[in-house]
CSV table of C-alpha atoms and ligand atoms in Angstrom, one decimal:
chain,number,residue,atom,x,y,z
S,1,MET,CA,-4.9,57.3,-141.4
S,2,CYS,CA,-7.4,56.1,-143.1
S,3,LEU,CA,-8.3,59.4,-144.4
S,4,ALA,CA,-8.7,60.6,-148.3
S,5,VAL,CA,-8.7,64.2,-149.1
S,6,PRO,CA,-9.5,65.9,-152.2
S,7,GLY,CA,-6.7,68.6,-153.8
S,8,ARG,CA,-6.4,69.9,-157.1
S,9,ILE,CA,-3.7,69.4,-159.3
S,10,LEU,CA,-1.7,72.0,-159.6
S,11,SER,CA,1.7,70.9,-162.2
S,12,ILE,CA,2.6,67.7,-162.8
S,13,ALA,CA,6.1,66.5,-163.7
S,14,GLU,CA,8.3,63.1,-163.7
S,15,ALA,CA,10.5,62.2,-161.6
S,16,ASP,CA,12.4,59.1,-161.6
S,17,GLY,CA,10.0,57.7,-164.1
S,18,THR,CA,6.7,58.1,-162.0
S,19,VAL,CA,4.1,60.9,-162.6
S,20,MET,CA,4.4,62.9,-159.8
S,21,ALA,CA,2.4,65.7,-159.2
S,22,ASP,CA,1.9,69.3,-156.9
S,23,VAL,CA,-1.6,69.0,-155.5
S,24,ASP,CA,-3.3,71.8,-153.7
S,25,PHE,CA,-5.3,71.0,-150.1
S,26,GLY,CA,-6.8,73.9,-149.6
S,27,GLY,CA,-3.8,76.1,-149.2
S,28,VAL,CA,-1.0,73.4,-148.1
S,29,HIS,CA,0.5,72.4,-151.2
S,30,LYS,CA,2.3,68.3,-151.5
S,31,GLY,CA,3.4,66.1,-153.6
S,32,VAL,CA,1.4,63.8,-155.1
S,33,CYS,CA,1.8,60.2,-157.1
S,34,LEU,CA,-0.3,60.0,-159.9
S,35,GLN,CA,0.4,56.7,-161.4
S,36,TYR,CA,-2.9,55.4,-160.1
S,37,VAL,CA,-5.1,58.4,-162.4
S,38,PRO,CA,-3.7,58.1,-165.5
S,39,ASP,CA,-6.0,60.5,-167.2
S,40,ALA,CA,-5.8,62.9,-164.5
S,41,ALA,CA,-4.4,66.8,-166.0
S,42,ILE,CA,-3.7,70.2,-164.4
S,43,GLY,CA,-6.3,71.6,-162.4
S,44,ASP,CA,-8.2,68.1,-161.9
S,45,TYR,CA,-9.5,67.2,-158.4
S,46,VAL,CA,-8.2,63.9,-157.1
S,47,VAL,CA,-8.8,61.8,-153.4
S,48,VAL,CA,-5.6,61.8,-152.0
S,49,HIS,CA,-4.2,58.8,-149.7
S,50,VAL,CA,-1.2,58.9,-147.9
S,51,GLY,CA,0.2,60.5,-151.0
S,52,PHE,CA,-1.4,58.8,-154.1
S,53,ALA,CA,-4.4,59.5,-155.7
S,54,ILE,CA,-6.9,57.3,-155.6
S,55,GLN,CA,-9.7,58.4,-157.6
S,56,ARG,CA,-11.0,61.7,-159.9
S,57,LEU,CA,-13.5,63.7,-158.3
S,58,ASP,CA,-15.9,66.9,-159.2
S,59,GLU,CA,-14.8,70.0,-158.6
S,60,LYS,CA,-18.2,71.0,-156.6
S,61,SER,CA,-18.1,68.0,-154.3
S,62,ALA,CA,-14.4,68.4,-153.9
S,63,GLN,CA,-14.7,71.5,-152.7
S,64,ASP,CA,-17.6,71.1,-150.4
S,65,THR,CA,-15.2,68.1,-148.4
S,66,LEU,CA,-12.3,71.1,-148.5
S,67,ALA,CA,-14.1,73.6,-146.9
S,68,ASN,CA,-15.5,71.0,-144.2
S,69,PHE,CA,-12.4,69.8,-142.8
S,70,GLU,CA,-10.9,73.0,-142.7
S,71,ARG,CA,-14.1,74.4,-140.8
S,72,LEU,CA,-13.4,70.9,-138.8
S,73,GLY,CA,-9.1,71.4,-137.9
S,74,ILE,CA,-9.4,67.7,-140.2
S,75,LEU,CA,-6.2,69.4,-142.6
S,76,GLU,CA,-3.9,70.4,-140.0
S,77,GLU,CA,-4.7,66.5,-138.6
S,78,GLU,CA,-3.6,65.6,-141.9
S,79,PHE,CA,-1.1,67.3,-142.6
S,80,GLY,CA,0.7,68.8,-139.2
S,81,ASP,CA,3.2,67.4,-137.7
S,82,GLY,CA,2.7,63.6,-136.5
S,83,PHE,CA,5.2,63.2,-134.2
S,84,SER,CA,4.5,66.7,-132.8
S,85,ARG,CA,0.6,65.3,-132.3
S,86,ALA,CA,2.4,61.5,-130.5
S,87,ALA,CA,4.7,63.8,-128.5
S,88,LYS,CA,1.1,66.1,-126.9
S,89,GLN,CA,-0.8,62.9,-126.7
S,90,ALA,CA,1.8,61.4,-124.7
S,91,GLY,CA,2.2,64.5,-122.1
S,92,ALA,CA,-0.9,66.3,-122.0
S,93,GLU,CA,-4.3,65.2,-120.8
S,94,SER,CA,-7.3,65.3,-122.9
U,1,MET,CA,-31.8,67.9,-133.0
U,2,LYS,CA,-28.7,70.0,-131.1
U,3,TYR,CA,-26.0,68.8,-133.2
U,4,LEU,CA,-27.7,69.8,-136.6
U,5,ASP,CA,-26.3,73.5,-136.4
U,6,GLU,CA,-22.6,71.9,-136.9
U,7,PHE,CA,-23.6,70.3,-139.9
U,8,SER,CA,-21.9,71.6,-143.3
U,9,ASP,CA,-25.4,71.6,-144.6
U,10,PRO,CA,-27.5,71.6,-141.8
U,11,ASP,CA,-30.9,72.0,-144.2
U,12,LEU,CA,-30.0,69.1,-146.2
U,13,ALA,CA,-28.9,67.4,-142.3
U,14,GLY,CA,-32.4,67.9,-141.1
U,15,HIS,CA,-34.0,66.6,-144.0
U,16,LEU,CA,-32.1,63.5,-144.1
U,17,VAL,CA,-32.5,63.2,-140.3
U,18,GLU,CA,-36.6,63.4,-141.3
U,19,ALA,CA,-36.5,61.0,-143.8
U,20,ILE,CA,-35.0,58.5,-141.6
U,21,HIS,CA,-37.4,58.6,-138.7
U,22,ALA,CA,-40.5,58.7,-141.4
U,23,ALA,CA,-39.0,55.3,-142.9
U,24,THR,CA,-38.1,53.2,-139.7
U,25,THR,CA,-40.6,51.2,-138.1
U,26,ARG,CA,-38.4,49.0,-136.1
U,27,PRO,CA,-35.4,48.8,-134.7
U,28,TRP,CA,-32.3,48.1,-136.9
U,29,ALA,CA,-28.7,47.6,-135.7
U,30,MET,CA,-26.3,48.2,-138.1
U,31,MET,CA,-22.1,48.3,-138.6
U,32,GLU,CA,-20.3,51.3,-140.3
U,33,VAL,CA,-17.1,49.5,-141.4
U,34,CYS,CA,-14.7,51.9,-141.3
U,35,GLY,CA,-13.1,54.0,-138.2
U,36,GLY,CA,-13.4,57.0,-140.0
U,37,GLN,CA,-17.0,56.6,-140.0
U,38,THR,CA,-17.4,55.5,-136.7
U,39,HIS,CA,-15.1,59.1,-135.8
U,40,SER,CA,-17.5,61.1,-137.9
U,41,ILE,CA,-20.6,59.4,-136.2
U,42,ILE,CA,-19.6,60.2,-132.5
U,43,ARG,CA,-18.0,63.6,-133.6
U,44,HIS,CA,-21.1,64.7,-135.0
U,45,GLY,CA,-23.6,62.7,-132.8
U,46,ILE,CA,-25.0,61.4,-135.6
U,47,ASP,CA,-26.0,58.0,-133.0
U,48,GLN,CA,-28.2,60.4,-131.2
U,49,LEU,CA,-29.8,61.9,-134.0
U,50,LEU,CA,-31.3,58.6,-134.9
U,51,PRO,CA,-34.6,57.3,-134.6
U,52,GLU,CA,-35.3,54.9,-131.2
U,53,GLY,CA,-34.3,51.7,-131.4
U,54,VAL,CA,-31.8,52.4,-134.6
U,55,GLU,CA,-28.4,51.4,-133.4
U,56,MET,CA,-25.4,52.0,-134.8
U,57,ILE,CA,-22.6,49.1,-134.3
U,58,HIS,CA,-19.0,50.6,-134.3
U,59,GLY,CA,-16.9,47.9,-136.8
U,60,PRO,CA,-13.3,46.9,-136.9
U,61,GLY,CA,-12.0,49.1,-139.8
U,62,CYS,CA,-9.4,51.3,-138.0
U,63,PRO,CA,-6.1,49.7,-139.3
U,64,VAL,CA,-4.3,51.1,-136.0
U,65,CYS,CA,-6.6,49.5,-134.0
U,66,VAL,CA,-6.4,45.7,-135.3
U,67,THR,CA,-2.9,46.1,-136.3
U,68,PRO,CA,-1.4,42.7,-134.4
U,69,LEU,CA,0.3,43.1,-131.2
U,70,GLU,CA,3.1,40.1,-132.5
U,71,ILE,CA,3.8,42.9,-135.5
U,72,ILE,CA,4.2,46.0,-133.1
U,73,ASP,CA,6.6,44.0,-130.9
U,74,LYS,CA,7.9,43.6,-134.2
U,75,ALA,CA,8.7,46.9,-135.2
U,76,LEU,CA,9.8,48.2,-131.7
U,77,ALA,CA,12.5,45.4,-132.0
U,78,ILE,CA,13.6,46.2,-135.7
U,79,ALA,CA,13.2,50.3,-134.6
U,80,ALA,CA,15.4,49.2,-131.8
U,81,GLU,CA,18.3,48.6,-133.9
U,82,PRO,CA,21.6,49.6,-134.2
U,83,GLY,CA,21.6,51.2,-137.6
U,84,VAL,CA,17.9,50.9,-138.7
U,85,ILE,CA,16.0,54.6,-139.8
U,86,PHE,CA,12.4,53.1,-138.8
U,87,CYS,CA,9.4,55.5,-140.8
U,88,SER,CA,6.2,55.0,-140.0
U,89,PHE,CA,2.9,56.7,-140.1
U,90,GLY,CA,2.2,59.2,-136.7
U,91,ASP,CA,-1.0,56.8,-135.9
U,92,MET,CA,1.4,54.4,-135.0
U,93,LEU,CA,3.9,56.0,-132.3
U,94,ARG,CA,1.5,55.6,-129.6
U,95,VAL,CA,-0.1,52.5,-130.4
U,96,PRO,CA,0.7,49.9,-126.9
U,97,GLY,CA,3.1,47.0,-128.0
U,98,SER,CA,3.5,44.5,-125.4
U,99,SER,CA,6.0,47.0,-123.3
U,100,GLN,CA,6.7,49.8,-124.9
U,101,ASP,CA,5.6,51.5,-128.0
U,102,LEU,CA,7.4,53.6,-131.1
U,103,PHE,CA,7.6,56.7,-129.1
U,104,VAL,CA,9.4,55.2,-126.2
U,105,ILE,CA,11.7,53.9,-127.8
U,106,LYS,CA,12.1,57.1,-130.4
U,107,SER,CA,12.6,58.8,-127.1
U,108,ALA,CA,14.8,56.4,-125.8
U,109,GLY,CA,17.5,57.3,-129.1
U,110,ALA,CA,15.7,55.0,-131.8
U,111,ASP,CA,16.0,56.8,-135.0
U,112,VAL,CA,12.5,56.8,-135.9
U,113,ARG,CA,10.1,59.0,-138.5
U,114,VAL,CA,6.9,59.9,-139.1
U,115,VAL,CA,6.0,60.6,-142.6
U,116,TYR,CA,3.1,61.7,-144.4
U,117,SER,CA,3.3,59.4,-147.5
U,118,PRO,CA,5.6,55.9,-147.7
U,119,LEU,CA,7.4,57.7,-151.0
U,120,ASP,CA,9.0,60.0,-148.3
U,121,ALA,CA,10.6,56.6,-146.6
U,122,LEU,CA,11.6,55.7,-150.1
U,123,ALA,CA,13.8,59.4,-150.6
U,124,ILE,CA,15.7,58.8,-147.2
U,125,ALA,CA,16.8,55.2,-147.7
U,126,ARG,CA,18.0,56.8,-151.0
U,127,GLU,CA,19.7,59.8,-149.1
U,128,ASN,CA,21.2,57.3,-146.2
U,129,PRO,CA,22.5,54.3,-148.0
U,130,ASP,CA,24.7,53.3,-144.9
U,131,LYS,CA,21.6,52.3,-142.7
U,132,GLN,CA,18.7,50.2,-143.5
U,133,VAL,CA,15.1,51.5,-143.8
U,134,VAL,CA,12.6,49.9,-142.6
U,135,PHE,CA,8.8,51.1,-143.4
U,136,PHE,CA,5.8,50.1,-141.5
U,137,GLY,CA,3.3,49.4,-144.0
U,138,ILE,CA,0.0,48.5,-142.1
U,139,GLY,CA,-3.0,49.9,-143.5
U,140,PHE,CA,-6.6,48.5,-145.2
U,141,GLU,CA,-7.2,48.1,-149.0
U,142,THR,CA,-7.1,52.2,-149.1
U,143,THR,CA,-3.6,52.2,-148.1
U,144,ALA,CA,-1.9,49.3,-149.7
U,145,PRO,CA,-1.6,50.9,-153.3
U,146,ALA,CA,0.7,53.1,-151.9
U,147,ASN,CA,2.9,50.7,-150.4
U,148,ALA,CA,2.4,48.0,-153.3
U,149,MET,CA,3.9,51.3,-155.3
U,150,THR,CA,6.8,52.0,-152.7
U,151,VAL,CA,7.8,48.8,-152.9
U,152,TYR,CA,7.8,48.1,-156.6
U,153,GLN,CA,9.9,51.6,-157.3
U,154,ALA,CA,12.9,50.3,-154.4
U,155,LYS,CA,13.0,47.6,-156.6
U,156,ARG,CA,12.8,49.6,-160.0
U,157,LEU,CA,15.1,51.4,-158.6
U,158,GLY,CA,17.3,49.4,-156.8
U,159,VAL,CA,17.3,50.7,-153.1
U,160,PRO,CA,18.8,47.8,-151.8
U,161,ASN,CA,18.4,49.2,-147.7
U,162,PHE,CA,15.0,49.9,-148.5
U,163,SER,CA,12.5,47.0,-146.8
U,164,LEU,CA,8.7,47.1,-145.5
U,165,LEU,CA,7.0,45.6,-142.6
U,166,VAL,CA,3.7,44.7,-143.9
U,167,SER,CA,0.5,44.1,-142.1
U,168,HIS,CA,-2.3,44.6,-144.2
U,169,VAL,CA,-6.1,43.7,-143.5
U,170,LEU,CA,-8.8,43.2,-145.8
U,171,VAL,CA,-12.0,44.1,-145.4
U,172,PRO,CA,-14.5,42.0,-147.0
U,173,PRO,CA,-13.3,38.9,-145.1
U,174,ALA,CA,-14.2,40.3,-141.7
U,175,MET,CA,-17.5,41.5,-142.6
U,176,ALA,CA,-17.7,37.9,-143.1
U,177,ALA,CA,-16.1,36.6,-139.6
U,178,ILE,CA,-18.3,39.0,-138.0
U,179,MET,CA,-21.7,37.5,-139.6
U,180,GLU,CA,-20.2,34.2,-138.4
U,181,SER,CA,-20.2,34.9,-135.4
U,182,PRO,CA,-22.8,33.5,-132.9
U,183,ARG,CA,-23.4,36.7,-130.9
U,184,CYS,CA,-23.5,38.7,-134.6
U,185,ARG,CA,-26.4,41.3,-133.8
U,186,VAL,CA,-25.5,43.3,-137.3
U,187,GLN,CA,-28.1,43.2,-139.4
U,188,ALA,CA,-26.8,45.8,-142.6
U,189,PHE,CA,-23.1,47.1,-143.5
U,190,LEU,CA,-22.2,50.6,-144.3
U,191,ALA,CA,-19.6,49.7,-146.3
U,192,ALA,CA,-16.1,52.1,-146.6
U,193,GLY,CA,-16.2,54.4,-149.0
U,194,HIS,CA,-12.5,54.5,-150.0
U,195,VAL,CA,-11.4,50.8,-149.6
U,196,CYS,CA,-14.5,51.1,-152.2
U,197,SER,CA,-12.6,53.4,-154.4
U,198,VAL,CA,-9.9,51.2,-154.7
U,199,MET,CA,-11.1,47.8,-154.7
U,200,GLY,CA,-14.8,48.6,-156.2
U,201,THR,CA,-17.9,47.2,-155.3
U,202,ALA,CA,-17.7,43.3,-157.2
U,203,GLU,CA,-16.7,41.3,-153.5
U,204,TYR,CA,-20.1,42.4,-152.1
U,205,PRO,CA,-23.0,41.2,-153.6
U,206,PRO,CA,-21.9,37.6,-152.5
U,207,LEU,CA,-22.3,38.8,-149.1
U,208,ALA,CA,-25.1,40.6,-149.4
U,209,GLU,CA,-26.7,37.4,-150.4
U,210,LYS,CA,-25.0,35.0,-148.3
U,211,TYR,CA,-26.1,36.7,-144.9
U,212,GLN,CA,-29.3,38.2,-146.1
U,213,VAL,CA,-27.8,41.9,-145.2
U,214,PRO,CA,-28.1,45.2,-147.1
U,215,ILE,CA,-24.5,46.4,-147.7
U,216,VAL,CA,-24.6,50.1,-148.8
U,217,VAL,CA,-21.2,51.9,-150.0
U,218,THR,CA,-20.9,55.1,-147.6
U,219,GLY,CA,-18.6,58.3,-147.4
U,220,PHE,CA,-17.6,59.1,-144.1
U,221,GLU,CA,-18.7,63.4,-144.0
U,222,PRO,CA,-21.6,63.8,-142.2
U,223,LEU,CA,-24.1,64.3,-145.0
U,224,ASP,CA,-22.9,61.4,-146.7
U,225,ILE,CA,-23.1,58.9,-143.2
U,226,LEU,CA,-26.7,60.1,-142.8
U,227,GLU,CA,-28.0,59.3,-146.3
U,228,GLY,CA,-26.6,55.6,-146.1
U,229,ILE,CA,-28.1,55.3,-143.0
U,230,ARG,CA,-31.2,55.8,-144.9
U,231,GLN,CA,-30.6,53.8,-147.9
U,232,THR,CA,-30.0,50.9,-145.3
U,233,ILE,CA,-33.4,51.5,-143.3
U,234,ILE,CA,-35.3,51.9,-146.9
U,235,GLN,CA,-33.6,48.3,-147.5
U,236,LEU,CA,-34.1,46.8,-143.9
U,237,GLU,CA,-37.9,48.1,-143.6
U,238,SER,CA,-38.5,46.3,-147.7
U,239,GLY,CA,-36.9,43.0,-146.8
U,240,GLN,CA,-33.9,43.6,-149.4
U,241,HIS,CA,-30.5,42.6,-148.8
U,242,GLU,CA,-28.7,44.4,-151.7
U,243,LEU,CA,-25.5,46.2,-151.9
U,244,ALA,CA,-26.0,50.2,-152.9
U,245,ASN,CA,-23.7,53.1,-153.8
U,246,ALA,CA,-24.5,56.3,-151.8
U,247,TYR,CA,-21.2,57.7,-152.5
U,248,PRO,CA,-20.7,57.5,-155.8
U,249,ARG,CA,-18.7,60.6,-156.9
U,250,ALA,CA,-15.9,59.0,-155.1
U,251,VAL,CA,-17.1,55.1,-155.5
U,252,ARG,CA,-16.9,53.1,-159.6
U,253,ALA,CA,-18.1,50.1,-159.4
U,254,GLU,CA,-14.7,48.7,-161.1
U,255,GLY,CA,-12.5,50.7,-158.3
U,256,ASN,CA,-9.5,51.5,-159.5
U,257,PRO,CA,-8.1,49.0,-162.4
U,258,ALA,CA,-4.0,50.7,-162.0
U,259,ALA,CA,-4.2,49.9,-158.4
U,260,ILE,CA,-5.8,46.4,-158.3
U,261,ALA,CA,-3.1,45.2,-160.9
U,262,MET,CA,-0.5,46.9,-158.4
U,263,LEU,CA,-1.6,45.2,-155.8
U,264,GLN,CA,-1.8,41.6,-157.5
U,265,ASP,CA,1.3,42.2,-158.6
U,266,VAL,CA,3.6,42.6,-155.3
U,267,PHE,CA,0.8,41.3,-152.7
U,268,GLU,CA,-1.0,38.5,-151.8
U,269,VAL,CA,-3.3,37.0,-149.6
U,270,THR,CA,-2.6,35.6,-146.5
U,271,ASP,CA,-3.8,34.7,-143.1
U,272,ARG,CA,-4.2,37.4,-140.5
U,273,THR,CA,-4.5,37.8,-137.1
U,274,TRP,CA,-6.3,40.4,-136.0
U,275,ARG,CA,-5.8,42.7,-132.7
U,276,GLY,CA,-8.5,41.6,-130.4
U,277,ILE,CA,-10.1,39.7,-132.8
U,278,GLY,CA,-8.2,36.6,-133.4
U,279,MET,CA,-7.2,35.4,-136.8
U,280,ILE,CA,-9.8,35.4,-139.9
U,281,PRO,CA,-8.6,33.2,-142.7
U,282,LYS,CA,-7.9,34.9,-146.1
U,283,SER,CA,-7.9,38.6,-144.4
U,284,GLY,CA,-4.6,39.8,-145.1
U,285,TRP,CA,-2.1,40.4,-147.7
U,286,ARG,CA,1.8,40.0,-147.3
U,287,LEU,CA,4.3,40.8,-149.9
U,288,SER,CA,4.7,38.5,-152.9
U,289,GLU,CA,7.7,35.9,-153.2
U,290,ARG,CA,8.8,38.1,-156.4
U,291,TYR,CA,9.4,40.7,-153.8
U,292,ALA,CA,10.9,39.0,-150.7
U,293,ALA,CA,13.7,40.7,-150.7
U,294,PHE,CA,12.5,44.0,-149.6
U,295,ASP,CA,10.1,41.8,-146.7
U,296,ALA,CA,11.4,43.4,-143.6
U,297,GLU,CA,10.1,40.3,-141.3
U,298,ARG,CA,12.9,38.4,-143.9
U,299,ARG,CA,15.6,41.1,-143.2
U,300,PHE,CA,15.5,41.2,-139.2
U,301,ASP,CA,15.5,38.5,-137.4
U,302,VAL,CA,12.7,38.8,-135.5
U,303,ALA,CA,10.3,35.4,-135.3
U,304,GLY,CA,10.4,34.1,-131.5
U,305,ILE,CA,8.8,37.3,-130.5
U,306,ARG,CA,6.8,36.8,-127.1
U,307,THR,CA,3.2,39.3,-126.9
U,308,GLU,CA,1.9,39.9,-123.7
U,309,GLU,CA,-1.5,41.6,-123.9
U,310,SER,CA,-3.3,43.8,-121.6
U,311,ALA,CA,-5.1,41.5,-119.6
U,312,ILE,CA,-7.9,44.7,-118.6
U,313,CYS,CA,-8.5,45.5,-122.7
U,314,ARG,CA,-11.2,44.8,-123.6
U,315,SER,CA,-10.7,46.2,-127.6
U,316,GLY,CA,-11.7,42.7,-128.9
U,317,GLU,CA,-15.3,43.0,-128.1
U,318,VAL,CA,-15.4,46.9,-129.0
U,319,LEU,CA,-13.9,46.0,-132.0
U,320,GLN,CA,-16.7,43.4,-133.1
U,321,GLY,CA,-19.1,45.8,-131.5
U,322,LEU,CA,-20.1,43.1,-128.7
U,323,ILE,CA,-19.9,46.2,-126.3
U,324,LYS,CA,-19.5,50.5,-126.3
U,325,PRO,CA,-15.9,51.7,-125.0
U,326,ASN,CA,-17.8,53.0,-122.2
U,327,GLU,CA,-18.6,49.4,-121.3
U,328,CYS,CA,-15.2,48.6,-120.3
U,329,ALA,CA,-14.2,49.3,-116.9
U,330,ALA,CA,-11.3,50.7,-117.8
U,331,PHE,CA,-12.6,53.6,-119.9
U,332,GLY,CA,-11.1,56.9,-118.8
U,333,LYS,CA,-10.1,55.4,-115.3
U,334,GLN,CA,-6.5,53.6,-116.5
U,335,CYS,CA,-7.1,53.7,-119.9
U,336,THR,CA,-6.8,57.0,-121.6
U,337,PRO,CA,-4.9,58.3,-125.0
U,338,ARG,CA,-2.3,59.6,-122.5
U,339,ASN,CA,-2.1,55.8,-120.9
U,340,PRO,CA,-4.2,53.7,-123.5
U,341,LEU,CA,-4.3,50.2,-122.6
U,342,GLY,CA,-5.3,49.1,-125.9
U,343,ALA,CA,-5.2,50.7,-129.6
U,344,THR,CA,-8.4,51.7,-129.8
U,345,MET,CA,-7.6,54.1,-127.2
U,346,VAL,CA,-5.2,55.3,-129.5
U,347,SER,CA,-6.1,56.3,-133.4
U,348,SER,CA,-7.9,58.7,-133.9
U,349,GLU,CA,-10.3,56.8,-135.8
U,350,GLY,CA,-10.6,54.3,-133.0
U,351,ALA,CA,-14.3,53.5,-131.1
U,352,CYS,CA,-12.7,54.3,-127.7
U,353,ALA,CA,-10.5,57.6,-128.3
U,354,ALA,CA,-13.7,59.1,-130.0
U,355,TYR,CA,-16.0,57.9,-127.2
U,356,HIS,CA,-13.4,59.8,-124.8
U,357,ALA,CA,-12.4,63.1,-126.9
U,358,TYR,CA,-16.0,64.1,-128.2
U,359,ARG,CA,-18.9,63.4,-125.5
U,360,ARG,CA,-18.5,60.2,-123.5
U,361,LEU,CA,-16.9,61.8,-121.0
U,362,ASP,CA,-20.2,62.6,-118.7
U,363,LEU,CA,-20.2,58.4,-118.8
U,364,VAL,CA,-16.8,58.3,-117.1
U,365,SER,CA,-17.7,59.5,-113.7
U,366,SER,CA,-20.9,58.5,-113.5
V,401,SF4,S1,-11.0,51.3,-123.4
V,401,SF4,FE1,-9.3,51.1,-123.2
V,401,SF4,S2,-9.0,48.7,-121.7
V,401,SF4,FE2,-11.0,49.6,-122.6
V,401,SF4,S3,-11.4,48.6,-124.4
V,401,SF4,FE3,-10.9,50.5,-124.9
V,401,SF4,S4,-8.8,50.6,-125.2
V,401,SF4,FE4,-8.9,48.5,-124.1
């Protein structure tokens, strides 16, 4: 849960007075709040934690990290279904 | 070096490991503060790549693990009330309370929902005006800006049926508490990268000076951790004790000013009990008076809850780096991810869970 994942801003729109973006995390798209990185623009990479961008990141290191996370299955862990994961833990001995 | 081929760049990893070996002349013990770093170290066997005598002590930086039992029991009591939709990050579902966990409560019929972001919980509140929607706001400084913005929005948009059960914890006071302990063996810290992305690095030079320890801001990927260890060893070997930033691509000295301003508006510093560790003065945030109307502890009558911790679990010692998980007699026996006795066996950032998942199973049967 402390994980922060880099993603690329696809589009920016205002919702209820808040700057929100559609962000691509290696194929997974999520709505992300941009209020804390007011200078971020479409095409920029940002570090996202629980739906909030907390810093900008350069493209190369963002892509390296994403490739790494994908290889290790971390994206699935972060964006997968948290409830079924807990159910699996409760029922299936690892 | 059997693990090196699993690194994203094995050559670079090899160079960093060589540099660490070349620089090391003595035994050293350093603590990685963040649970994400602990997970990475165990998963990739980084501790086994280090020179003989260089020890990684696993720190208390797993927010799920240190959330106090009393707050877990309050969460369970609130979630079980009729008319409540209780929203949480998925990691909290199996954290043991005194007698149950959120997963069990949900199976018994409570409306417990896993959300990706606290803003999802606010949206649920707006869609269900006849229900009380509570979000379980835990975490370190990395997560706090998300929860702060959500409460700010709830107030600004006027969402009266939303509230936050808050138990935020702060990293620098915990580092100070670890150094003050008479049993402390820590000689240096790898500081938590994303905490510093938010807060910046200004809080650390005074700690480095007071306790004469190098503090190196470090990321979470294996190569980042090796670089953090390399910089730490170089400082230790030359008798330095300074703040260094080994994660500059995501951490600026000033942190994130917009997030810090929001945190100062929404939260105020409070004493906080850390599960397994005890009370650490001024080590947490609670909602400030301006947002008291959105405080779930005030909205629901949950005072007077009685807690009972497992008598067997030694997670407090694990969290302070005093024992390794496999030194606990219950590890892998009475205590497994399926039947966790302590929170450190639940979260993927918890040291017990990481040891159990990755390669310390051989130690269980021996
Ligand atoms: S192995 Fe289980 S019982 Fe032992 S310290 Fe870890 S969580 Fe507690």
